[in-house]
């Protein structure tokens, strides 16, 4: 395999590195590996560096992890919002992601974060928390079709009778539409409603304030760590000029709403 034949790295920031990633058809780099790939219409050569470590979290100098010492990592038994959707979503997420290490820790952390945001934001806690449990199920092997986890997760949900609103929240979480456009998947993603509400923002904010191991992080640090870990040839890096400002705007909107007095 030549360096110029490499495709962008897969979009999963938690997958353990291996010699070949069959889901995305791209090389998963071993820790510290340095490869040079060709990208862009002019054939410009960019250094593609993977900084995965054994735990799935790159150590990025200068990034602040909120409460790094003794920070709480959510567990499935924690007190979360309860309701029929949440109960079913937690069961499904456990069956699909429960043995996926950091992926499962992250999922639990996002669910806990979402449950805590619902009340202050005045949104449906059952719906938001259910979507949080389900947002990354598209990484589980039984769900993978396209290799794009928001779409694969949404397709799995609709194929198993879940409400289309839940599937839409999963399909578009964390600015997925930008990556879908870059990967030529926008038409498939458009089968789902692109809900632009406080609840949808809250799901993205929950995802962007929980790191790979389930720890609470600052959204800017989370995004910077992700870009550093994926490297300059990833799909995430390619859409950064559009997705980065979008995620910043979501965080700003949610953080502004959280400063407002409780109307009740």
Tab-separated table of N, CA and C in Angstrom, residues 41-103:
chain	number	residue	atom	x	y	z
A	41	UNK	N	-7.395	18.463	-4.630
A	41	UNK	CA	-7.371	18.314	-6.077
A	41	UNK	C	-6.004	18.625	-6.671
A	42	UNK	N	-5.201	19.405	-5.963
A	42	UNK	CA	-3.886	19.743	-6.495
A	42	UNK	C	-2.823	18.732	-6.086
A	43	UNK	N	-3.253	17.682	-5.388
A	43	UNK	CA	-2.293	16.652	-5.006
A	43	UNK	C	-1.364	17.088	-3.904
A	44	UNK	N	-1.725	18.148	-3.174
A	44	UNK	CA	-0.856	18.619	-2.098
A	44	UNK	C	-0.667	17.519	-1.065
A	45	UNK	N	0.541	17.389	-0.551
A	45	UNK	CA	0.846	16.344	0.406
A	45	UNK	C	0.737	16.900	1.815
A	46	UNK	N	-0.037	16.194	2.648
A	46	UNK	CA	-0.220	16.602	4.029
A	46	UNK	C	0.242	15.490	4.949
A	47	UNK	N	0.855	15.870	6.030
A	47	UNK	CA	1.259	14.872	7.013
A	47	UNK	C	0.053	14.449	7.821
A	48	UNK	N	-0.214	13.144	7.853
A	48	UNK	CA	-1.349	12.608	8.596
A	48	UNK	C	-0.812	11.894	9.823
A	49	UNK	N	-1.080	12.430	10.977
A	49	UNK	CA	-0.512	11.894	12.200
A	49	UNK	C	-1.609	11.381	13.108
A	50	UNK	N	-1.481	10.156	13.550
A	50	UNK	CA	-2.425	9.606	14.518
A	50	UNK	C	-1.829	9.698	15.897
A	51	UNK	N	-2.629	10.135	16.866
A	51	UNK	CA	-2.149	10.226	18.241
A	51	UNK	C	-3.006	9.395	19.172
A	52	UNK	N	-3.623	8.328	18.638
A	52	UNK	CA	-4.341	7.410	19.505
A	52	UNK	C	-3.374	6.808	20.517
A	53	UNK	N	-3.829	6.634	21.742
A	53	UNK	CA	-3.074	5.826	22.687
A	53	UNK	C	-3.929	4.637	23.082
A	54	UNK	N	-3.417	3.817	23.964
A	54	UNK	CA	-4.104	2.586	24.312
A	54	UNK	C	-5.475	2.808	24.917
A	55	UNK	N	-5.689	3.965	25.541
A	55	UNK	CA	-6.979	4.229	26.165
A	55	UNK	C	-7.948	4.908	25.220
A	56	UNK	N	-7.494	5.258	24.023
A	56	UNK	CA	-8.367	5.914	23.064
A	56	UNK	C	-8.460	7.409	23.250
A	57	UNK	N	-7.585	7.990	24.078
A	57	UNK	CA	-7.622	9.425	24.307
A	57	UNK	C	-6.235	9.986	24.116
A	58	UNK	N	-6.089	10.891	23.158
A	58	UNK	CA	-4.793	11.490	22.908
A	58	UNK	C	-4.467	12.471	24.007
A	59	UNK	N	-3.201	12.500	24.431
A	59	UNK	CA	-2.780	13.460	25.448
A	59	UNK	C	-2.363	14.741	24.765
A	60	UNK	N	-3.243	15.693	24.679
A	60	UNK	CA	-2.964	16.941	23.991
A	60	UNK	C	-2.471	17.970	24.986
A	61	UNK	N	-1.271	18.431	24.819
A	61	UNK	CA	-0.702	19.398	25.740
A	61	UNK	C	-1.511	20.682	25.720
A	62	UNK	N	-1.764	21.191	26.900
A	62	UNK	CA	-2.438	22.478	27.004
A	62	UNK	C	-3.948	22.401	27.071
A	63	UNK	N	-4.555	21.220	26.853
A	63	UNK	CA	-6.003	21.117	26.927
A	63	UNK	C	-6.422	20.896	28.367
A	64	UNK	N	-7.451	21.608	28.776
A	64	UNK	CA	-7.956	21.478	30.143
A	64	UNK	C	-9.139	20.530	30.171
A	65	UNK	N	-9.014	19.468	30.954
A	65	UNK	CA	-10.129	18.570	31.172
A	65	UNK	C	-10.790	18.985	32.468
A	66	UNK	N	-12.062	19.355	32.390
A	66	UNK	CA	-12.754	19.882	33.556
A	66	UNK	C	-12.735	18.873	34.693
A	67	UNK	N	-12.231	19.307	35.851
A	67	UNK	CA	-12.193	18.445	37.028
A	67	UNK	C	-11.405	17.175	36.791
A	68	UNK	N	-10.252	17.288	36.150
A	68	UNK	CA	-9.508	16.089	35.778
A	68	UNK	C	-9.187	15.208	36.981
A	69	UNK	N	-8.937	15.832	38.141
A	69	UNK	CA	-8.638	15.048	39.330
A	69	UNK	C	-9.941	14.645	39.997
A	70	UNK	N	-10.188	13.348	40.039
A	70	UNK	CA	-11.384	12.844	40.707
A	70	UNK	C	-12.673	13.174	39.993
A	71	UNK	N	-12.608	13.424	38.702
A	71	UNK	CA	-13.812	13.763	37.950
A	71	UNK	C	-14.768	12.579	37.933
A	72	UNK	N	-16.060	12.867	37.933
A	72	UNK	CA	-17.061	11.797	37.960
A	72	UNK	C	-17.225	11.177	36.586
A	73	UNK	N	-17.219	9.883	36.534
A	73	UNK	CA	-17.532	9.144	35.315
A	73	UNK	C	-18.883	8.469	35.540
A	74	UNK	N	-19.816	8.709	34.637
A	74	UNK	CA	-21.173	8.212	34.824
A	74	UNK	C	-21.215	6.701	34.773
A	75	UNK	N	-22.178	6.137	35.450
A	75	UNK	CA	-22.389	4.697	35.412
A	75	UNK	C	-23.836	4.403	35.097
A	76	UNK	N	-24.099	3.192	34.606
A	76	UNK	CA	-25.450	2.851	34.185
A	76	UNK	C	-26.437	2.910	35.341
A	77	UNK	N	-25.951	2.781	36.586
A	77	UNK	CA	-26.842	2.791	37.721
A	77	UNK	C	-27.127	4.178	38.269
A	78	UNK	N	-26.504	5.212	37.688
A	78	UNK	CA	-26.708	6.564	38.194
A	78	UNK	C	-28.157	7.002	38.013
A	79	UNK	N	-28.563	7.964	38.840
A	79	UNK	CA	-29.935	8.477	38.758
A	79	UNK	C	-30.060	9.352	37.519
A	80	UNK	N	-30.778	8.872	36.512
A	80	UNK	CA	-30.987	9.619	35.284
A	80	UNK	C	-32.489	9.796	35.081
A	81	UNK	N	-32.807	10.634	34.092
A	81	UNK	CA	-34.218	10.802	33.747
A	81	UNK	C	-34.812	9.437	33.393
A	82	UNK	N	-36.016	9.195	33.849
A	82	UNK	CA	-36.660	7.921	33.550
A	82	UNK	C	-37.925	8.169	32.751
A	83	UNK	N	-38.288	7.205	31.950
A	83	UNK	CA	-39.462	7.289	31.102
A	83	UNK	C	-39.405	6.138	30.136
A	84	UNK	N	-40.451	5.895	29.396
A	84	UNK	CA	-40.457	4.731	28.499
A	84	UNK	C	-39.385	4.779	27.424
A	85	UNK	N	-39.160	5.951	26.853
A	85	UNK	CA	-38.127	6.048	25.825
A	85	UNK	C	-36.741	5.845	26.419
A	86	UNK	N	-36.483	6.506	27.545
A	86	UNK	CA	-35.175	6.384	28.187
A	86	UNK	C	-34.889	4.948	28.599
A	87	UNK	N	-35.875	4.283	29.171
A	87	UNK	CA	-35.682	2.904	29.604
A	87	UNK	C	-35.347	1.995	28.431
A	88	UNK	N	-36.085	2.142	27.341
A	88	UNK	CA	-35.824	1.324	26.154
A	88	UNK	C	-34.490	1.685	25.513
A	89	UNK	N	-34.173	2.975	25.499
A	89	UNK	CA	-32.918	3.427	24.886
A	89	UNK	C	-31.715	2.921	25.668
A	90	UNK	N	-31.789	2.994	26.989
A	90	UNK	CA	-30.680	2.503	27.819
A	90	UNK	C	-30.475	1.008	27.604
A	91	UNK	N	-31.560	0.260	27.488
A	91	UNK	CA	-31.454	-1.184	27.257
A	91	UNK	C	-30.792	-1.474	25.916
A	92	UNK	N	-31.219	-0.760	24.873
A	92	UNK	CA	-30.635	-0.971	23.548
A	92	UNK	C	-29.171	-0.559	23.523
A	93	UNK	N	-28.861	0.596	24.107
A	93	UNK	CA	-27.476	1.062	24.128
A	93	UNK	C	-26.587	0.086	24.882
A	94	UNK	N	-27.079	-0.439	25.981
A	94	UNK	CA	-26.296	-1.408	26.755
A	94	UNK	C	-25.985	-2.643	25.917
A	95	UNK	N	-26.984	-3.129	25.174
A	95	UNK	CA	-26.784	-4.343	24.374
A	95	UNK	C	-25.803	-4.121	23.231
A	96	UNK	N	-25.778	-2.917	22.677
A	96	UNK	CA	-24.931	-2.647	21.517
A	96	UNK	C	-23.548	-2.111	21.881
A	97	UNK	N	-23.473	-1.321	22.951
A	97	UNK	CA	-22.234	-0.608	23.264
A	97	UNK	C	-21.598	-1.024	24.580
A	98	UNK	N	-22.286	-1.854	25.356
A	98	UNK	CA	-21.848	-2.146	26.713
A	98	UNK	C	-20.469	-2.754	26.839
A	99	UNK	N	-19.966	-3.389	25.786
A	99	UNK	CA	-18.634	-3.991	25.852
A	99	UNK	C	-17.615	-3.221	25.008
A	100	UNK	N	-17.909	-1.945	24.729
A	100	UNK	CA	-17.046	-1.162	23.843
A	100	UNK	C	-16.165	-0.159	24.579
A	101	UNK	N	-15.861	-0.423	25.850
A	101	UNK	CA	-14.868	0.373	26.556
A	101	UNK	C	-15.210	1.844	26.647
A	102	UNK	N	-14.322	2.684	26.137
A	102	UNK	CA	-14.518	4.126	26.205
A	102	UNK	C	-15.794	4.583	25.505
A	103	UNK	N	-16.182	3.878	24.457
A	103	UNK	CA	-17.431	4.232	23.776
A	103	UNK	C	-18.602	4.163	24.761
